[in-house]
CSV table of C-alpha atoms in Angstrom, one decimal:
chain,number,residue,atom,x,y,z
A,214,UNK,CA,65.2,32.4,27.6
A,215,UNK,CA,62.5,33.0,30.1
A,216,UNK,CA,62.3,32.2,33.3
A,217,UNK,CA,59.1,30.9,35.0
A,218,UNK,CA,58.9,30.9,38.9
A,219,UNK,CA,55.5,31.6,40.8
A,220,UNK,CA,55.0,33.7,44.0
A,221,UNK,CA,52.7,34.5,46.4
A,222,UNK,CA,51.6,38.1,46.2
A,223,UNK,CA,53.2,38.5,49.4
A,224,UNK,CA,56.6,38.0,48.1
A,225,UNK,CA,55.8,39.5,44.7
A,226,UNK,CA,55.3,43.0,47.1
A,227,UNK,CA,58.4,42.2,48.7
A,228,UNK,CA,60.2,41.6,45.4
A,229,UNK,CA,59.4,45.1,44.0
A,230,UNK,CA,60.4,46.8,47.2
A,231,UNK,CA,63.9,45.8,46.7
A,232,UNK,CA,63.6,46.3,43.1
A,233,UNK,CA,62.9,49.9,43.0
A,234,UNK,CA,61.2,52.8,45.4
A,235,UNK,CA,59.2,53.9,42.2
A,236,UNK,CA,57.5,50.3,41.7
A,237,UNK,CA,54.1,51.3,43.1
A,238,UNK,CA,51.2,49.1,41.6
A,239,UNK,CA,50.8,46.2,38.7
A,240,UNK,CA,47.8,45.9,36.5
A,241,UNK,CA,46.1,43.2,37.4
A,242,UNK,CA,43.1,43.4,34.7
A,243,UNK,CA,42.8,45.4,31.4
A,244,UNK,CA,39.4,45.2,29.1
A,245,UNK,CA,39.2,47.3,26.1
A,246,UNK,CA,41.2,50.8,24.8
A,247,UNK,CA,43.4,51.3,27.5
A,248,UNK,CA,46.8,53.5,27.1
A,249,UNK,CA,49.5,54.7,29.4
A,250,UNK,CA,52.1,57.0,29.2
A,251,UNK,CA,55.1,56.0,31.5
A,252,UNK,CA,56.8,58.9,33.5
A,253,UNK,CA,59.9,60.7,31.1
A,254,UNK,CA,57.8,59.7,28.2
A,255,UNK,CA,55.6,61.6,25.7
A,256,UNK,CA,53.7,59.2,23.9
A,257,UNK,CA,50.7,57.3,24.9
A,258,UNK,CA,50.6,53.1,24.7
A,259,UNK,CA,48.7,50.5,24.7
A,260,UNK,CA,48.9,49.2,28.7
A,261,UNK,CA,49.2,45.3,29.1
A,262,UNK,CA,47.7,43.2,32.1
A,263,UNK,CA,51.3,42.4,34.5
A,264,UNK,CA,52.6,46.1,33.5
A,265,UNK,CA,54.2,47.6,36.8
A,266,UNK,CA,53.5,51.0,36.9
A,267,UNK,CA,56.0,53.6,38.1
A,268,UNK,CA,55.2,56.8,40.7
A,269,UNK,CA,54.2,59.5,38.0
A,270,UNK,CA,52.1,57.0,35.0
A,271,UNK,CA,49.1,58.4,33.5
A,272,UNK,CA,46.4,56.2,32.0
A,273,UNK,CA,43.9,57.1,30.3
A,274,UNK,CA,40.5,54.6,29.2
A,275,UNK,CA,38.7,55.1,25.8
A,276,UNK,CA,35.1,54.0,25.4
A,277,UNK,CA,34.1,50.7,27.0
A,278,UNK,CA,38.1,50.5,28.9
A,279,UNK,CA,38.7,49.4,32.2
A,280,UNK,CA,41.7,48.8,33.8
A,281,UNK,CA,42.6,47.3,37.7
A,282,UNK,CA,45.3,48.3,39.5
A,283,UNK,CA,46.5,46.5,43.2
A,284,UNK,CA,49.4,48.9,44.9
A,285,UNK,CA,52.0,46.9,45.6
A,286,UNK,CA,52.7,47.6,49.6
A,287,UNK,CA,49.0,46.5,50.8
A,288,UNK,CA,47.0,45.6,48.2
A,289,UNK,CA,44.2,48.4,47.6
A,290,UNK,CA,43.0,48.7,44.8
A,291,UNK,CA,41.9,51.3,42.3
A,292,UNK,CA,40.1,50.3,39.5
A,293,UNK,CA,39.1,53.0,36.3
A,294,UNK,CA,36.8,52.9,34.2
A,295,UNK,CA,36.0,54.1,30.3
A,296,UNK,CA,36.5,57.3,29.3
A,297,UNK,CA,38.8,58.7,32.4
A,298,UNK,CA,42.0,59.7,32.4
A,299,UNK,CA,44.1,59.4,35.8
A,300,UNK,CA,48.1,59.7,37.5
A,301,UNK,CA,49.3,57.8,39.7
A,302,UNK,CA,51.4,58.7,42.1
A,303,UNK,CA,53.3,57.2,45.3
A,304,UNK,CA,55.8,58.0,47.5
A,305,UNK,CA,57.6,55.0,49.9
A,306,UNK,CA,58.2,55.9,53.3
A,307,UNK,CA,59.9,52.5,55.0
A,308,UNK,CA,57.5,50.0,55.0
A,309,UNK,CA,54.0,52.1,53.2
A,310,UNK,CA,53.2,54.1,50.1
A,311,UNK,CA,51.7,57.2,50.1
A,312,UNK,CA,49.2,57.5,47.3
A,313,UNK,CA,47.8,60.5,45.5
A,314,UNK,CA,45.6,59.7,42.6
A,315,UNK,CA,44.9,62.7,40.3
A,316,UNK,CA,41.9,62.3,38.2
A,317,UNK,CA,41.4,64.9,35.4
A,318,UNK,CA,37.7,63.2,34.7
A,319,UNK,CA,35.7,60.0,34.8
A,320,UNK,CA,35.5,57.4,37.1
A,321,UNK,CA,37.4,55.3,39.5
A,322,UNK,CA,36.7,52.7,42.5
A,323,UNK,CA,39.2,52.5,45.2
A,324,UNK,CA,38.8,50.0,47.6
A,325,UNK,CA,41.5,50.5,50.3
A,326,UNK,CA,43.3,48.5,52.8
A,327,UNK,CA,43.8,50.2,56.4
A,328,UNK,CA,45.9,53.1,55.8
A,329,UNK,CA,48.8,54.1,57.7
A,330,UNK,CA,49.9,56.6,55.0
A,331,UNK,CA,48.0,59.4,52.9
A,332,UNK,CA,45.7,57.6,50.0
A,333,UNK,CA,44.0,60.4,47.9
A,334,UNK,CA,42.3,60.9,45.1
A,335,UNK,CA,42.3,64.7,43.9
A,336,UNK,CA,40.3,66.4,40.7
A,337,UNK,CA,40.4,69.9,39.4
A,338,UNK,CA,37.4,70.0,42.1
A,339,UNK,CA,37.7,68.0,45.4
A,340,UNK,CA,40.1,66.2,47.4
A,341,UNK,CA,38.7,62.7,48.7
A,342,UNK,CA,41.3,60.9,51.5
A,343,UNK,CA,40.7,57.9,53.2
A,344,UNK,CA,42.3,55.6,55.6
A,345,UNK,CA,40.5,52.4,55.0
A,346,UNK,CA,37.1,52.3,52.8
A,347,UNK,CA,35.3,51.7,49.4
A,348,UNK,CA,33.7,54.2,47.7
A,349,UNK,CA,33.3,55.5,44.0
A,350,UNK,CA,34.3,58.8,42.5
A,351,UNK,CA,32.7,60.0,39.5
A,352,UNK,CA,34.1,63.6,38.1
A,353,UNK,CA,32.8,66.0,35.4
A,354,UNK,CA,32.5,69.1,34.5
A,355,UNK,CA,29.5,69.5,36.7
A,356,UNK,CA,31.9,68.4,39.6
A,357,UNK,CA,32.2,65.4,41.7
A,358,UNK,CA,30.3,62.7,43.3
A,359,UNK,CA,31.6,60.6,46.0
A,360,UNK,CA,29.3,56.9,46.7
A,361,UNK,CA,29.9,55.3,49.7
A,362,UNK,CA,29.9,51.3,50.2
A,363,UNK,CA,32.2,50.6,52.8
A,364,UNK,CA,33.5,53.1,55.6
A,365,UNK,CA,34.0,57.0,55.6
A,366,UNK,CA,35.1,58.9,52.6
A,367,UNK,CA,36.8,62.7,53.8
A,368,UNK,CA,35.6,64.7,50.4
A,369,UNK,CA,36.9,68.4,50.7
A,370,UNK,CA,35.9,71.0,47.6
A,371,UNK,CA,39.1,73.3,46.9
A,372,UNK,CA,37.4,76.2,46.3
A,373,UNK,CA,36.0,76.8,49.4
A,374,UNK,CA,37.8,74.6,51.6
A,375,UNK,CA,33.9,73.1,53.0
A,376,UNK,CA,33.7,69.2,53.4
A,377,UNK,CA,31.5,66.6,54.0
A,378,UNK,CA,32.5,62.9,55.4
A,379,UNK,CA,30.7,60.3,52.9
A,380,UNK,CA,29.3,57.4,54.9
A,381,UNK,CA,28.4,53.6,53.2
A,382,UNK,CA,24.7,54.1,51.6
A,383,UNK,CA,25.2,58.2,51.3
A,384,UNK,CA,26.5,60.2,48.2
A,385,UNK,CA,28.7,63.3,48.9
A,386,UNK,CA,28.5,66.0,45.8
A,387,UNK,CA,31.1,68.8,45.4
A,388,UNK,CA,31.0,71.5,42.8
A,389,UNK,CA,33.7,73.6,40.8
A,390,UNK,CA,31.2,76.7,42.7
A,391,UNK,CA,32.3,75.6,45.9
A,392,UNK,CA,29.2,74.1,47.2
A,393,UNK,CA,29.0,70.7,49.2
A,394,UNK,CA,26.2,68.1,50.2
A,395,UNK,CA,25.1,64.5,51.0
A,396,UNK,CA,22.6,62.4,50.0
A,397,UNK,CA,21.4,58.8,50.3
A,398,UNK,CA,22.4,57.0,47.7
A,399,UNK,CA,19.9,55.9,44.9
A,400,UNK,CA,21.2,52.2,44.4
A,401,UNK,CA,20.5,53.4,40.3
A,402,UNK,CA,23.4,55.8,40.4
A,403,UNK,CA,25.9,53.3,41.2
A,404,UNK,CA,28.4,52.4,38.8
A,405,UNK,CA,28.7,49.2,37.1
A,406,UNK,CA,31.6,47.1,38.1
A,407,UNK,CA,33.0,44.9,35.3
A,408,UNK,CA,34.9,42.8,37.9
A,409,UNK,CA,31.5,41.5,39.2
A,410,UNK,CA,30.9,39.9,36.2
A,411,UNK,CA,33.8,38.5,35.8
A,412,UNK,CA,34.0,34.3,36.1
A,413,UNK,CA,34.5,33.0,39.3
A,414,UNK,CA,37.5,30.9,40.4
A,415,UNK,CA,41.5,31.3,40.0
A,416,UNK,CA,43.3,33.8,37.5
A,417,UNK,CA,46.4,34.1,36.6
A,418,UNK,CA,48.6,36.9,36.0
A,419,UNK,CA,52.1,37.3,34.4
A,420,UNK,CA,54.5,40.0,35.4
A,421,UNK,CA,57.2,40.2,32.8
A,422,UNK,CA,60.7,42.0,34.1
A,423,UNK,CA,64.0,42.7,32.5
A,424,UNK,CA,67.1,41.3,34.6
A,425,UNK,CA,70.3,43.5,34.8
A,426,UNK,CA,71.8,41.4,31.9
A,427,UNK,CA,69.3,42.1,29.9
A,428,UNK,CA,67.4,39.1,30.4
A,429,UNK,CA,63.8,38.6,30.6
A,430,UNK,CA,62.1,36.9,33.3
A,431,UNK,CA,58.2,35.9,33.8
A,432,UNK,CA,56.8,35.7,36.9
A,433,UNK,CA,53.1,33.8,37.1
A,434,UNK,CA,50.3,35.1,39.7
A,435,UNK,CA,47.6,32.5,40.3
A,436,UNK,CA,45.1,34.1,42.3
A,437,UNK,CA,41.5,34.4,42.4
């Protein structure tokens, strides 16, 4: 029989740090072909709004997918768009999660609470680190682009080891040659954001966990 109780988000976090050190983030929104292989697993799924994700998932988004993620210590969030494929990866120190994102290809938004811990996002390029910002990431084969709304973005090419700090309004570039740049940002290369579309007022979101008993419990999010 299920159980319905519902939190706050500040004692959902502090639910899944007693639960388990490799509870990182919960998918908060999920539009389209969207499929995730948990960690120890070989076969991709379908990946469900209220899904916690474990330190060592990979998603990946087919045409027209999106999927948004909240991490579970502060609430940053990293939201992926179609055609990219990502891991996520965290690791708890007592109170924070250390986040490393790596992103094979495509694109992602990350828009980060103050950081008291490592958050970066690493391609086969570039290595972008923040402490506290918003910015977009697009990766291809051509490299990496780093957009700039909010804050300062550290985006270092491994190749050479050059970097360039990415400023709100400015576009940092690094290629698989080794070469880095800025630019100001033409307001036409910014990404769409499906959340900004999205209806305005609450949501709700439903978290569904398995008790030691085997039981199943529901917990329901209303937030806006």
């Amino acid at each position: 029989m299920l159980k319905i109780k519902r939190f706050s988000f500040f004692i959902l976090f502090l639910m899944f740090s007693i639960l388990s050190a490799d509870k990182i983030a919960v998918a908060t929104k999920v539009k389209g072909q969207v499929e995730i292989v948990k960690v120890g697993e070989k076969e991709f799924s379908s990946l469900k709004t209220g899904l916690i994700l474990d330190d060592g998932d990979k998603i990946r988004t087919g045409k027209s997918g999106f999927v948004a993620l909240i991490f579970i210590d502060d609430k940053s969030i990293l939201k992926v768009k179609e055609n990219s494929e990502v891991i996520i990866n965290g690791q708890r120190t007592t109170r924070d999660i250390s986040k490393k994102i790596n992103l094979d290809g495509g694109t992602v938004r990350a828009s980060i609470s103050k950081q008291n811990v490592d958050f970066i996002i690493q391609t086969p390029t570039s290595v972008a680190s923040v402490k506290g910002t918003d910015f977009w990431l697009i990766s291809d084969d051509s490299g990496d682009q780093v957009i700039g709304m909010e804050g300062l973005v550290n985006l270092l090419n491994i190749e050479t080891g050059q970097e360039v700090n990415v400023s709100n309004g400015m576009t940092g570039f690094s290629t698989p040659d080794g070469q880095v740049g800025m630019t100001e940002t033409d307001i036409a290369n910014i990404p769409e954001d499906p959340d900004d579309q999205s209806e305005e007022g609450s949501s709700q979101l439903k978290i569904y966990l398995e008790g030691p008993n085997g039981e199943q419990k529901v917990f329901i999010i209303d937030y806006q």
